Amino acid sequence: MIDSRNWSEILWREWHHTQDDAYAKQLHFALSKDNIGQPDPSDIVQGRPLLSEVEAALRQGRCHSASLRKIWGGRLERLDRAKNDYLSVGQSLRDLSHVHWFRRFLGRHLLFEIGGHAVEALEDVAFGDSSYGQEDARWVLHCISVDTTTRLAAEPECWICPDCWLGCGLLWIDRPWRSDWQFYGCRNCRRSRGLLHRTQEMVVVFDNRSSGLSCQEGLIRANWFTRRILFDFDRIEIIRATDEDIERFAVQAGNDTDSLRRSRYPRMRCTIGPDCHLSANTIRILENSFGRVEQTTR
Ligand SMILES: [Zn+2]
Ligand SMILES: [Zn+2]
């Protein structure tokens, strides 16, 4: 993302723009100790670098500068450890107004890492009555907006939430009195990290002897029996199921209020395996609900 020349430029820009004086002092200290060229004060300073850019620049700087390694080496390790631990929205939000600058730094970067799941709580702080953590919360929201749009906007339906088994969609960060910011995440829970990327179909599988969801070579197979509710799919594969199960599924699809899915049903393919003996009535229900119903033979 960044090359070895511009990491110092990014960190100087962060130093220039941050409202956090103690943090600015630490950046200045690390950069000036090794005489890492401060940009000419007459240069126009571009906007504040994104949280992801700052983090990448610190990691680059750690390899190139002894003073950065000394001041930031252990702290970046602590950030990595915190990312691997349970990421708590509440704890990280409290950290935004912590007395120590590094806890505030951790709060910003961990909330950014949490992403869409943290948006609602961040909105409360960013646009609430208290000024504590407000600037930071707004900045994290902006970074989540840019980051999720960059990663997910091109094909949101290809990014599947492993909790909800749904693709992503366009969502909004509510800014009172200003135009809203967009971001992308799970259409149900807003998750924007740790998503499954599919490059092929998402298949709903009816096999009452197995369960769960698998993602192999970009093909996602999700077993209806695990949850017995609707989720995203663009093909139906019935291996073992009773008439009752399939009728229930057809009723769910018939009552589906999700416009994205509804539009796919008339063209959707449904295959029934050789070991599944559904009644003529159930097959008729499937044919009325979906595009093409095929019975496969051994
Ligand atoms: Zn979700
Ligand atoms: Zn894709």
PDB file of C-alpha atoms and ligand atoms in Angstrom:
ATOM      1  CA  MET A   1       0.000   0.000   0.000  1.00  0.00           C
ATOM      2  CA  ILE A   2       2.790   2.413   0.832  1.00  0.00           C
ATOM      3  CA  ASP A   3       6.382   2.270  -0.316  1.00  0.00           C
ATOM      4  CA  SER A   4       9.427   2.815   1.831  1.00  0.00           C
ATOM      5  CA  ARG A   5       9.829   6.467   0.817  1.00  0.00           C
ATOM      6  CA  ASN A   6       6.525   7.844   1.965  1.00  0.00           C
ATOM      7  CA  TRP A   7       6.091   6.281   5.406  1.00  0.00           C
ATOM      8  CA  SER A   8       7.781   9.277   7.018  1.00  0.00           C
ATOM      9  CA  GLU A   9       5.649  11.680   4.973  1.00  0.00           C
ATOM     10  CA  ILE A  10       2.518   9.901   6.245  1.00  0.00           C
ATOM     11  CA  LEU A  11       3.664  10.070   9.863  1.00  0.00           C
ATOM     12  CA  TRP A  12       4.521  13.766   9.558  1.00  0.00           C
ATOM     13  CA  ARG A  13       1.051  14.376   8.128  1.00  0.00           C
ATOM     14  CA  GLU A  14      -0.488  12.489  11.042  1.00  0.00           C
ATOM     15  CA  TRP A  15       1.596  14.630  13.404  1.00  0.00           C
ATOM     16  CA  HIS A  16       0.364  17.749  11.648  1.00  0.00           C
ATOM     17  CA  HIS A  17      -3.332  16.860  11.772  1.00  0.00           C
ATOM     18  CA  THR A  18      -3.888  15.021  15.042  1.00  0.00           C
ATOM     19  CA  GLN A  19      -5.634  16.935  17.808  1.00  0.00           C
ATOM     20  CA  ASP A  20      -3.957  14.694  20.381  1.00  0.00           C
ATOM     21  CA  ASP A  21      -0.946  16.649  21.694  1.00  0.00           C
ATOM     22  CA  ALA A  22       0.654  13.844  23.700  1.00  0.00           C
ATOM     23  CA  TYR A  23       0.474  11.553  20.669  1.00  0.00           C
ATOM     24  CA  ALA A  24       1.849  14.297  18.396  1.00  0.00           C
ATOM     25  CA  LYS A  25       4.760  14.712  20.804  1.00  0.00           C
ATOM     26  CA  GLN A  26       5.562  10.982  20.587  1.00  0.00           C
ATOM     27  CA  LEU A  27       5.470  11.074  16.791  1.00  0.00           C
ATOM     28  CA  HIS A  28       7.668  14.154  16.701  1.00  0.00           C
ATOM     29  CA  PHE A  29      10.115  12.624  19.143  1.00  0.00           C
ATOM     30  CA  ALA A  30      10.480   9.382  17.170  1.00  0.00           C
ATOM     31  CA  LEU A  31      10.790  11.117  13.804  1.00  0.00           C
ATOM     32  CA  SER A  32      13.129  13.935  14.728  1.00  0.00           C
ATOM     33  CA  LYS A  33      15.504  11.772  16.767  1.00  0.00           C
ATOM     34  CA  ASP A  34      16.756  10.033  13.640  1.00  0.00           C
ATOM     35  CA  ASN A  35      16.618  13.291  11.671  1.00  0.00           C
ATOM     36  CA  ILE A  36      13.838  11.930   9.545  1.00  0.00           C
ATOM     37  CA  GLY A  37      13.209  14.890   7.326  1.00  0.00           C
ATOM     38  CA  GLN A  38      10.324  17.027   8.337  1.00  0.00           C
ATOM     39  CA  PRO A  39       8.596  18.267   5.205  1.00  0.00           C
ATOM     40  CA  ASP A  40       9.303  21.863   4.286  1.00  0.00           C
ATOM     41  CA  PRO A  41       6.851  23.971   6.323  1.00  0.00           C
ATOM     42  CA  SER A  42       5.958  25.863   3.155  1.00  0.00           C
ATOM     43  CA  ASP A  43       4.698  22.627   1.527  1.00  0.00           C
ATOM     44  CA  ILE A  44       0.977  22.218   1.392  1.00  0.00           C
ATOM     45  CA  VAL A  45       0.043  19.550   3.893  1.00  0.00           C
ATOM     46  CA  GLN A  46      -2.417  17.066   2.476  1.00  0.00           C
ATOM     47  CA  GLY A  47      -5.257  15.645   4.536  1.00  0.00           C
ATOM     48  CA  ARG A  48      -4.887  13.406   7.540  1.00  0.00           C
ATOM     49  CA  PRO A  49      -3.759   9.885   6.590  1.00  0.00           C
ATOM     50  CA  LEU A  50      -6.245   7.086   7.295  1.00  0.00           C
ATOM     51  CA  LEU A  51      -5.798   4.917  10.377  1.00  0.00           C
ATOM     52  CA  SER A  52      -4.768   2.001   8.147  1.00  0.00           C
ATOM     53  CA  GLU A  53      -2.132   4.174   6.447  1.00  0.00           C
ATOM     54  CA  VAL A  54      -0.723   5.343   9.792  1.00  0.00           C
ATOM     55  CA  GLU A  55      -0.483   1.778  11.009  1.00  0.00           C
ATOM     56  CA  ALA A  56       1.242   0.625   7.818  1.00  0.00           C
ATOM     57  CA  ALA A  57       3.631   3.602   7.978  1.00  0.00           C
ATOM     58  CA  LEU A  58       4.547   2.822  11.588  1.00  0.00           C
ATOM     59  CA  ARG A  59       5.281  -0.781  10.615  1.00  0.00           C
ATOM     60  CA  GLN A  60       7.445   0.397   7.695  1.00  0.00           C
ATOM     61  CA  GLY A  61       9.186   2.952   9.870  1.00  0.00           C
ATOM     62  CA  ARG A  62       9.976   0.295  12.459  1.00  0.00           C
ATOM     63  CA  CYS A  63      12.112  -1.484   9.830  1.00  0.00           C
ATOM     64  CA  HIS A  64      13.922   1.646   8.679  1.00  0.00           C
ATOM     65  CA  SER A  65      14.507   3.784  11.738  1.00  0.00           C
ATOM     66  CA  ALA A  66      16.103   2.851  15.061  1.00  0.00           C
ATOM     67  CA  SER A  67      14.267   5.505  17.026  1.00  0.00           C
ATOM     68  CA  LEU A  68      10.910   4.469  15.610  1.00  0.00           C
ATOM     69  CA  ARG A  69      11.705   0.864  16.457  1.00  0.00           C
ATOM     70  CA  LYS A  70      12.594   1.884  20.001  1.00  0.00           C
ATOM     71  CA  ILE A  71       9.470   3.951  20.609  1.00  0.00           C
ATOM     72  CA  TRP A  72       6.952   2.028  18.509  1.00  0.00           C
ATOM     73  CA  GLY A  73       8.270  -1.566  18.351  1.00  0.00           C
ATOM     74  CA  GLY A  74       6.747  -2.761  21.612  1.00  0.00           C
ATOM     75  CA  ARG A  75       3.638  -0.670  21.123  1.00  0.00           C
ATOM     76  CA  LEU A  76       2.881  -2.185  17.708  1.00  0.00           C
ATOM     77  CA  GLU A  77       3.322  -5.623  19.269  1.00  0.00           C
ATOM     78  CA  ARG A  78       0.809  -4.633  21.911  1.00  0.00           C
ATOM     79  CA  LEU A  79      -1.597  -3.479  19.201  1.00  0.00           C
ATOM     80  CA  ASP A  80      -1.197  -6.836  17.423  1.00  0.00           C
ATOM     81  CA  ARG A  81      -1.826  -8.738  20.658  1.00  0.00           C
ATOM     82  CA  ALA A  82      -4.920  -6.663  21.328  1.00  0.00           C
ATOM     83  CA  LYS A  83      -6.193  -7.405  17.802  1.00  0.00           C
ATOM     84  CA  ASN A  84      -5.820 -11.126  18.420  1.00  0.00           C
ATOM     85  CA  ASP A  85      -7.654 -10.922  21.731  1.00  0.00           C
ATOM     86  CA  TYR A  86     -11.359 -10.415  22.038  1.00  0.00           C
ATOM     87  CA  LEU A  87     -12.150  -7.056  20.455  1.00  0.00           C
ATOM     88  CA  SER A  88     -14.458  -5.165  22.786  1.00  0.00           C
ATOM     89  CA  VAL A  89     -16.387  -2.209  21.402  1.00  0.00           C
ATOM     90  CA  GLY A  90     -17.150  -0.885  24.901  1.00  0.00           C
ATOM     91  CA  GLN A  91     -13.557  -1.106  26.147  1.00  0.00           C
ATOM     92  CA  SER A  92     -12.136   0.490  23.001  1.00  0.00           C
ATOM     93  CA  LEU A  93     -14.693   3.309  23.163  1.00  0.00           C
ATOM     94  CA  ARG A  94     -13.714   4.033  26.768  1.00  0.00           C
ATOM     95  CA  ASP A  95     -10.077   4.047  25.648  1.00  0.00           C
ATOM     96  CA  LEU A  96     -10.798   6.959  23.265  1.00  0.00           C
ATOM     97  CA  SER A  97     -10.959   9.271  26.285  1.00  0.00           C
ATOM     98  CA  HIS A  98      -8.304   7.503  28.381  1.00  0.00           C
ATOM     99  CA  VAL A  99      -5.709   9.684  30.153  1.00  0.00           C
ATOM    100  CA  HIS A 100      -2.816   7.936  28.413  1.00  0.00           C
ATOM    101  CA  TRP A 101      -2.202   8.766  24.747  1.00  0.00           C
ATOM    102  CA  PHE A 102      -1.304   5.180  23.833  1.00  0.00           C
ATOM    103  CA  ARG A 103      -4.619   3.867  25.153  1.00  0.00           C
ATOM    104  CA  ARG A 104      -6.336   6.476  22.987  1.00  0.00           C
ATOM    105  CA  PHE A 105      -4.239   5.275  20.030  1.00  0.00           C
ATOM    106  CA  LEU A 106      -5.227   1.671  20.787  1.00  0.00           C
ATOM    107  CA  GLY A 107      -8.881   2.702  21.037  1.00  0.00           C
ATOM    108  CA  ARG A 108      -8.843   4.331  17.591  1.00  0.00           C
ATOM    109  CA  HIS A 109      -7.061   1.494  15.856  1.00  0.00           C
ATOM    110  CA  LEU A 110      -9.046  -1.291  17.512  1.00  0.00           C
ATOM    111  CA  LEU A 111     -12.393   0.356  16.747  1.00  0.00           C
ATOM    112  CA  PHE A 112     -11.270   0.716  13.141  1.00  0.00           C
ATOM    113  CA  GLU A 113     -10.309  -2.976  13.177  1.00  0.00           C
ATOM    114  CA  ILE A 114     -13.754  -3.912  14.522  1.00  0.00           C
ATOM    115  CA  GLY A 115     -15.284  -1.896  11.678  1.00  0.00           C
ATOM    116  CA  GLY A 116     -19.009  -2.118  10.928  1.00  0.00           C
ATOM    117  CA  HIS A 117     -19.831  -3.818  14.243  1.00  0.00           C
ATOM    118  CA  ALA A 118     -18.640  -0.661  16.057  1.00  0.00           C
ATOM    119  CA  VAL A 119     -20.489   1.889  13.925  1.00  0.00           C
ATOM    120  CA  GLU A 120     -23.628   2.216  16.043  1.00  0.00           C
ATOM    121  CA  ALA A 121     -21.701   2.748  19.290  1.00  0.00           C
ATOM    122  CA  LEU A 122     -19.300   5.138  17.542  1.00  0.00           C
ATOM    123  CA  GLU A 123     -22.217   7.222  16.243  1.00  0.00           C
ATOM    124  CA  ASP A 124     -23.389   7.763  19.833  1.00  0.00           C
ATOM    125  CA  VAL A 125     -19.977   9.092  20.882  1.00  0.00           C
ATOM    126  CA  ALA A 126     -19.243  10.986  17.667  1.00  0.00           C
ATOM    127  CA  PHE A 127     -22.513  12.910  17.604  1.00  0.00           C
ATOM    128  CA  GLY A 128     -23.534  12.759  21.259  1.00  0.00           C
ATOM    129  CA  ASP A 129     -23.565  15.477  23.928  1.00  0.00           C
ATOM    130  CA  SER A 130     -20.213  14.769  25.518  1.00  0.00           C
ATOM    131  CA  SER A 131     -17.084  16.033  23.802  1.00  0.00           C
ATOM    132  CA  TYR A 132     -14.971  13.186  25.213  1.00  0.00           C
ATOM    133  CA  GLY A 133     -13.657  11.043  22.399  1.00  0.00           C
ATOM    134  CA  GLN A 134     -15.835  12.864  19.905  1.00  0.00           C
ATOM    135  CA  GLU A 135     -13.125  13.867  17.412  1.00  0.00           C
ATOM    136  CA  ASP A 136     -11.572  10.420  17.497  1.00  0.00           C
ATOM    137  CA  ALA A 137     -14.924   8.671  17.100  1.00  0.00           C
ATOM    138  CA  ARG A 138     -15.710  10.810  14.056  1.00  0.00           C
ATOM    139  CA  TRP A 139     -12.322  10.056  12.559  1.00  0.00           C
ATOM    140  CA  VAL A 140     -12.722   6.296  13.091  1.00  0.00           C
ATOM    141  CA  LEU A 141     -16.146   6.430  11.403  1.00  0.00           C
ATOM    142  CA  HIS A 142     -14.666   8.270   8.435  1.00  0.00           C
ATOM    143  CA  CYS A 143     -11.901   5.658   8.141  1.00  0.00           C
ATOM    144  CA  ILE A 144     -14.415   2.781   8.337  1.00  0.00           C
ATOM    145  CA  SER A 145     -16.398   4.451   5.568  1.00  0.00           C
ATOM    146  CA  VAL A 146     -13.371   4.753   3.271  1.00  0.00           C
ATOM    147  CA  ASP A 147     -11.939   1.319   4.126  1.00  0.00           C
ATOM    148  CA  THR A 148     -15.130  -0.732   3.691  1.00  0.00           C
ATOM    149  CA  THR A 149     -16.014   1.120   0.491  1.00  0.00           C
ATOM    150  CA  THR A 150     -12.547   0.376  -0.921  1.00  0.00           C
ATOM    151  CA  ARG A 151     -12.675  -3.299   0.005  1.00  0.00           C
ATOM    152  CA  LEU A 152     -16.322  -4.237  -0.448  1.00  0.00           C
ATOM    153  CA  ALA A 153     -18.160  -1.801  -2.747  1.00  0.00           C
ATOM    154  CA  ALA A 154     -17.115  -3.458  -6.019  1.00  0.00           C
ATOM    155  CA  GLU A 155     -18.991  -6.692  -5.256  1.00  0.00           C
ATOM    156  CA  PRO A 156     -20.726  -6.504  -1.875  1.00  0.00           C
ATOM    157  CA  GLU A 157     -22.818  -9.609  -2.554  1.00  0.00           C
ATOM    158  CA  CYS A 158     -19.611 -11.672  -2.865  1.00  0.00           C
ATOM    159  CA  TRP A 159     -18.640 -10.984   0.763  1.00  0.00           C
ATOM    160  CA  ILE A 160     -20.574 -13.275   3.096  1.00  0.00           C
ATOM    161  CA  CYS A 161     -21.015 -12.739   6.817  1.00  0.00           C
ATOM    162  CA  PRO A 162     -20.123 -16.002   8.593  1.00  0.00           C
ATOM    163  CA  ASP A 163     -22.584 -15.176  11.390  1.00  0.00           C
ATOM    164  CA  CYS A 164     -25.666 -14.324   9.344  1.00  0.00           C
ATOM    165  CA  TRP A 165     -24.837 -16.132   6.062  1.00  0.00           C
ATOM    166  CA  LEU A 166     -25.776 -12.957   4.220  1.00  0.00           C
ATOM    167  CA  GLY A 167     -23.918 -10.868   1.678  1.00  0.00           C
ATOM    168  CA  CYS A 168     -22.909  -7.288   2.336  1.00  0.00           C
ATOM    169  CA  GLY A 169     -24.782  -4.189   1.297  1.00  0.00           C
ATOM    170  CA  LEU A 170     -24.582  -0.422   1.328  1.00  0.00           C
ATOM    171  CA  LEU A 171     -25.197   1.003   4.824  1.00  0.00           C
ATOM    172  CA  TRP A 172     -25.170   4.505   6.280  1.00  0.00           C
ATOM    173  CA  ILE A 173     -23.433   6.348   9.080  1.00  0.00           C
ATOM    174  CA  ASP A 174     -25.959   8.800  10.438  1.00  0.00           C
ATOM    175  CA  ARG A 175     -24.501  12.302  10.797  1.00  0.00           C
ATOM    176  CA  PRO A 176     -27.060  14.707  12.195  1.00  0.00           C
ATOM    177  CA  TRP A 177     -27.193  17.975  10.248  1.00  0.00           C
ATOM    178  CA  ARG A 178     -24.627  16.746   7.715  1.00  0.00           C
ATOM    179  CA  SER A 179     -24.827  14.414   4.755  1.00  0.00           C
ATOM    180  CA  ASP A 180     -24.513  10.782   5.827  1.00  0.00           C
ATOM    181  CA  TRP A 181     -21.411   8.703   5.168  1.00  0.00           C
ATOM    182  CA  GLN A 182     -21.726   5.385   3.417  1.00  0.00           C
ATOM    183  CA  PHE A 183     -20.087   2.171   4.473  1.00  0.00           C
ATOM    184  CA  TYR A 184     -20.404  -1.505   3.598  1.00  0.00           C
ATOM    185  CA  GLY A 185     -21.107  -4.464   5.842  1.00  0.00           C
ATOM    186  CA  CYS A 186     -23.386  -7.428   6.504  1.00  0.00           C
ATOM    187  CA  ARG A 187     -26.973  -6.473   5.638  1.00  0.00           C
ATOM    188  CA  ASN A 188     -28.091  -7.793   9.019  1.00  0.00           C
ATOM    189  CA  CYS A 189     -25.346  -7.245  11.627  1.00  0.00           C
ATOM    190  CA  ARG A 190     -23.051  -4.766   9.782  1.00  0.00           C
ATOM    191  CA  ARG A 191     -19.996  -6.964  10.189  1.00  0.00           C
ATOM    192  CA  SER A 192     -17.232  -5.765   7.835  1.00  0.00           C
ATOM    193  CA  ARG A 193     -14.241  -7.928   8.835  1.00  0.00           C
ATOM    194  CA  GLY A 194     -13.512 -11.638   8.646  1.00  0.00           C
ATOM    195  CA  LEU A 195     -16.010 -12.069   5.818  1.00  0.00           C
ATOM    196  CA  LEU A 196     -16.000 -15.061   3.497  1.00  0.00           C
ATOM    197  CA  HIS A 197     -15.207 -14.203  -0.109  1.00  0.00           C
ATOM    198  CA  ARG A 198     -17.092 -16.207  -2.664  1.00  0.00           C
ATOM    199  CA  THR A 199     -16.092 -16.298  -6.311  1.00  0.00           C
ATOM    200  CA  GLN A 200     -18.695 -18.911  -7.199  1.00  0.00           C
ATOM    201  CA  GLU A 201     -22.266 -19.648  -6.219  1.00  0.00           C
ATOM    202  CA  MET A 202     -23.714 -19.738  -2.765  1.00  0.00           C
ATOM    203  CA  VAL A 203     -25.703 -22.966  -2.486  1.00  0.00           C
ATOM    204  CA  VAL A 204     -28.390 -23.759   0.053  1.00  0.00           C
ATOM    205  CA  VAL A 205     -28.018 -27.452   0.804  1.00  0.00           C
ATOM    206  CA  PHE A 206     -30.748 -29.680   2.205  1.00  0.00           C
ATOM    207  CA  ASP A 207     -29.062 -32.653   3.784  1.00  0.00           C
ATOM    208  CA  ASN A 208     -30.449 -33.653   7.134  1.00  0.00           C
ATOM    209  CA  ARG A 209     -27.393 -35.772   7.884  1.00  0.00           C
ATOM    210  CA  SER A 210     -24.949 -32.869   7.783  1.00  0.00           C
ATOM    211  CA  SER A 211     -24.855 -29.275   8.988  1.00  0.00           C
ATOM    212  CA  GLY A 212     -22.971 -25.998   8.894  1.00  0.00           C
ATOM    213  CA  LEU A 213     -21.421 -23.846   6.216  1.00  0.00           C
ATOM    214  CA  SER A 214     -18.363 -24.572   4.103  1.00  0.00           C
ATOM    215  CA  CYS A 215     -16.342 -22.336   1.822  1.00  0.00           C
ATOM    216  CA  GLN A 216     -14.079 -24.131  -0.638  1.00  0.00           C
ATOM    217  CA  GLU A 217     -12.402 -22.547  -3.638  1.00  0.00           C
ATOM    218  CA  GLY A 218     -14.855 -19.687  -3.467  1.00  0.00           C
ATOM    219  CA  LEU A 219     -17.938 -21.958  -3.438  1.00  0.00           C
ATOM    220  CA  ILE A 220     -20.097 -21.625  -0.341  1.00  0.00           C
ATOM    221  CA  ARG A 221     -22.422 -24.428   0.693  1.00  0.00           C
ATOM    222  CA  ALA A 222     -24.754 -23.632   3.559  1.00  0.00           C
ATOM    223  CA  ASN A 223     -26.983 -26.248   5.157  1.00  0.00           C
ATOM    224  CA  TRP A 224     -30.558 -25.128   5.714  1.00  0.00           C
ATOM    225  CA  PHE A 225     -31.046 -27.604   8.572  1.00  0.00           C
ATOM    226  CA  THR A 226     -28.476 -25.778  10.711  1.00  0.00           C
ATOM    227  CA  ARG A 227     -30.776 -22.783  11.167  1.00  0.00           C
ATOM    228  CA  ARG A 228     -34.017 -23.529   9.347  1.00  0.00           C
ATOM    229  CA  ILE A 229     -34.288 -19.881   8.348  1.00  0.00           C
ATOM    230  CA  LEU A 230     -33.588 -18.014   5.100  1.00  0.00           C
ATOM    231  CA  PHE A 231     -30.171 -16.681   4.179  1.00  0.00           C
ATOM    232  CA  ASP A 232     -28.535 -15.707   0.870  1.00  0.00           C
ATOM    233  CA  PHE A 233     -28.253 -18.346  -1.832  1.00  0.00           C
ATOM    234  CA  ASP A 234     -28.389 -18.530  -5.611  1.00  0.00           C
ATOM    235  CA  ARG A 235     -28.850 -22.266  -6.100  1.00  0.00           C
ATOM    236  CA  ILE A 236     -30.778 -24.953  -4.245  1.00  0.00           C
ATOM    237  CA  GLU A 237     -29.473 -28.467  -3.776  1.00  0.00           C
ATOM    238  CA  ILE A 238     -31.746 -31.006  -2.102  1.00  0.00           C
ATOM    239  CA  ILE A 239     -29.933 -34.162  -1.060  1.00  0.00           C
ATOM    240  CA  ARG A 240     -32.005 -35.522   1.819  1.00  0.00           C
ATOM    241  CA  ALA A 241     -35.112 -33.816   3.127  1.00  0.00           C
ATOM    242  CA  THR A 242     -38.761 -34.522   3.886  1.00  0.00           C
ATOM    243  CA  ASP A 243     -41.768 -32.985   2.125  1.00  0.00           C
ATOM    244  CA  GLU A 244     -42.475 -31.064   5.312  1.00  0.00           C
ATOM    245  CA  ASP A 245     -38.988 -29.465   5.378  1.00  0.00           C
ATOM    246  CA  ILE A 246     -39.186 -28.380   1.734  1.00  0.00           C
ATOM    247  CA  GLU A 247     -42.698 -27.013   2.116  1.00  0.00           C
ATOM    248  CA  ARG A 248     -41.569 -24.972   5.072  1.00  0.00           C
ATOM    249  CA  PHE A 249     -38.627 -23.622   3.067  1.00  0.00           C
ATOM    250  CA  ALA A 250     -40.926 -22.758   0.132  1.00  0.00           C
ATOM    251  CA  VAL A 251     -43.232 -20.838   2.486  1.00  0.00           C
ATOM    252  CA  GLN A 252     -40.214 -18.908   3.842  1.00  0.00           C
ATOM    253  CA  ALA A 253     -39.127 -18.014   0.300  1.00  0.00           C
ATOM    254  CA  GLY A 254     -42.697 -17.062  -0.615  1.00  0.00           C
ATOM    255  CA  ASN A 255     -42.897 -14.673   2.318  1.00  0.00           C
ATOM    256  CA  ASP A 256     -39.368 -13.325   1.831  1.00  0.00           C
ATOM    257  CA  THR A 257     -39.219  -9.540   2.153  1.00  0.00           C
ATOM    258  CA  ASP A 258     -35.588  -9.232   0.991  1.00  0.00           C
ATOM    259  CA  SER A 259     -35.829  -7.622  -2.441  1.00  0.00           C
ATOM    260  CA  LEU A 260     -32.345  -8.751  -3.478  1.00  0.00           C
ATOM    261  CA  ARG A 261     -33.209 -12.415  -2.936  1.00  0.00           C
ATOM    262  CA  ARG A 262     -36.775 -12.182  -4.227  1.00  0.00           C
ATOM    263  CA  SER A 263     -35.539 -10.974  -7.592  1.00  0.00           C
ATOM    264  CA  ARG A 264     -33.369 -14.092  -7.961  1.00  0.00           C
ATOM    265  CA  TYR A 265     -36.046 -16.718  -7.264  1.00  0.00           C
ATOM    266  CA  PRO A 266     -37.680 -16.797 -10.710  1.00  0.00           C
ATOM    267  CA  ARG A 267     -34.334 -17.701 -12.306  1.00  0.00           C
ATOM    268  CA  MET A 268     -33.018 -19.951  -9.589  1.00  0.00           C
ATOM    269  CA  ARG A 269     -31.951 -23.534 -10.208  1.00  0.00           C
ATOM    270  CA  CYS A 270     -33.033 -26.296  -7.861  1.00  0.00           C
ATOM    271  CA  THR A 271     -31.700 -29.850  -8.062  1.00  0.00           C
ATOM    272  CA  ILE A 272     -33.130 -32.863  -6.254  1.00  0.00           C
ATOM    273  CA  GLY A 273     -30.752 -35.752  -5.645  1.00  0.00           C
ATOM    274  CA  PRO A 274     -31.470 -39.414  -6.445  1.00  0.00           C
ATOM    275  CA  ASP A 275     -31.839 -40.370  -2.766  1.00  0.00           C
ATOM    276  CA  CYS A 276     -34.525 -37.803  -2.098  1.00  0.00           C
ATOM    277  CA  HIS A 277     -38.089 -38.867  -2.764  1.00  0.00           C
ATOM    278  CA  LEU A 278     -40.352 -35.874  -2.648  1.00  0.00           C
ATOM    279  CA  SER A 279     -44.069 -36.037  -3.401  1.00  0.00           C
ATOM    280  CA  ALA A 280     -45.411 -34.700  -6.685  1.00  0.00           C
ATOM    281  CA  ASN A 281     -47.120 -31.963  -4.707  1.00  0.00           C
ATOM    282  CA  THR A 282     -43.855 -30.781  -3.097  1.00  0.00           C
ATOM    283  CA  ILE A 283     -42.112 -30.737  -6.480  1.00  0.00           C
ATOM    284  CA  ARG A 284     -44.981 -28.649  -7.863  1.00  0.00           C
ATOM    285  CA  ILE A 285     -44.516 -26.192  -4.986  1.00  0.00           C
ATOM    286  CA  LEU A 286     -40.811 -25.923  -5.847  1.00  0.00           C
ATOM    287  CA  GLU A 287     -41.603 -25.376  -9.521  1.00  0.00           C
ATOM    288  CA  ASN A 288     -44.016 -22.595  -8.606  1.00  0.00           C
ATOM    289  CA  SER A 289     -41.455 -20.929  -6.347  1.00  0.00           C
ATOM    290  CA  PHE A 290     -38.241 -21.163  -8.363  1.00  0.00           C
ATOM    291  CA  GLY A 291     -37.010 -21.055 -11.931  1.00  0.00           C
ATOM    292  CA  ARG A 292     -35.890 -24.544 -12.822  1.00  0.00           C
ATOM    293  CA  VAL A 293     -36.364 -27.781 -10.855  1.00  0.00           C
ATOM    294  CA  GLU A 294     -34.364 -30.822 -11.928  1.00  0.00           C
ATOM    295  CA  GLN A 295     -34.288 -34.325 -10.538  1.00  0.00           C
ATOM    296  CA  THR A 296     -30.864 -35.838 -10.909  1.00  0.00           C
ATOM    297  CA  THR A 297     -30.337 -39.552 -11.376  1.00  0.00           C
ATOM    298  CA  ARG A 298     -27.480 -41.681 -10.238  1.00  0.00           C
TER     299      ARG A 298
HETATM  300 ZN    ZN B   1     -23.911 -10.558   9.838  1.00  0.00          ZN
HETATM  301 ZN    ZN B   2     -15.509 -11.650  -5.734  1.00  0.00          ZN
END
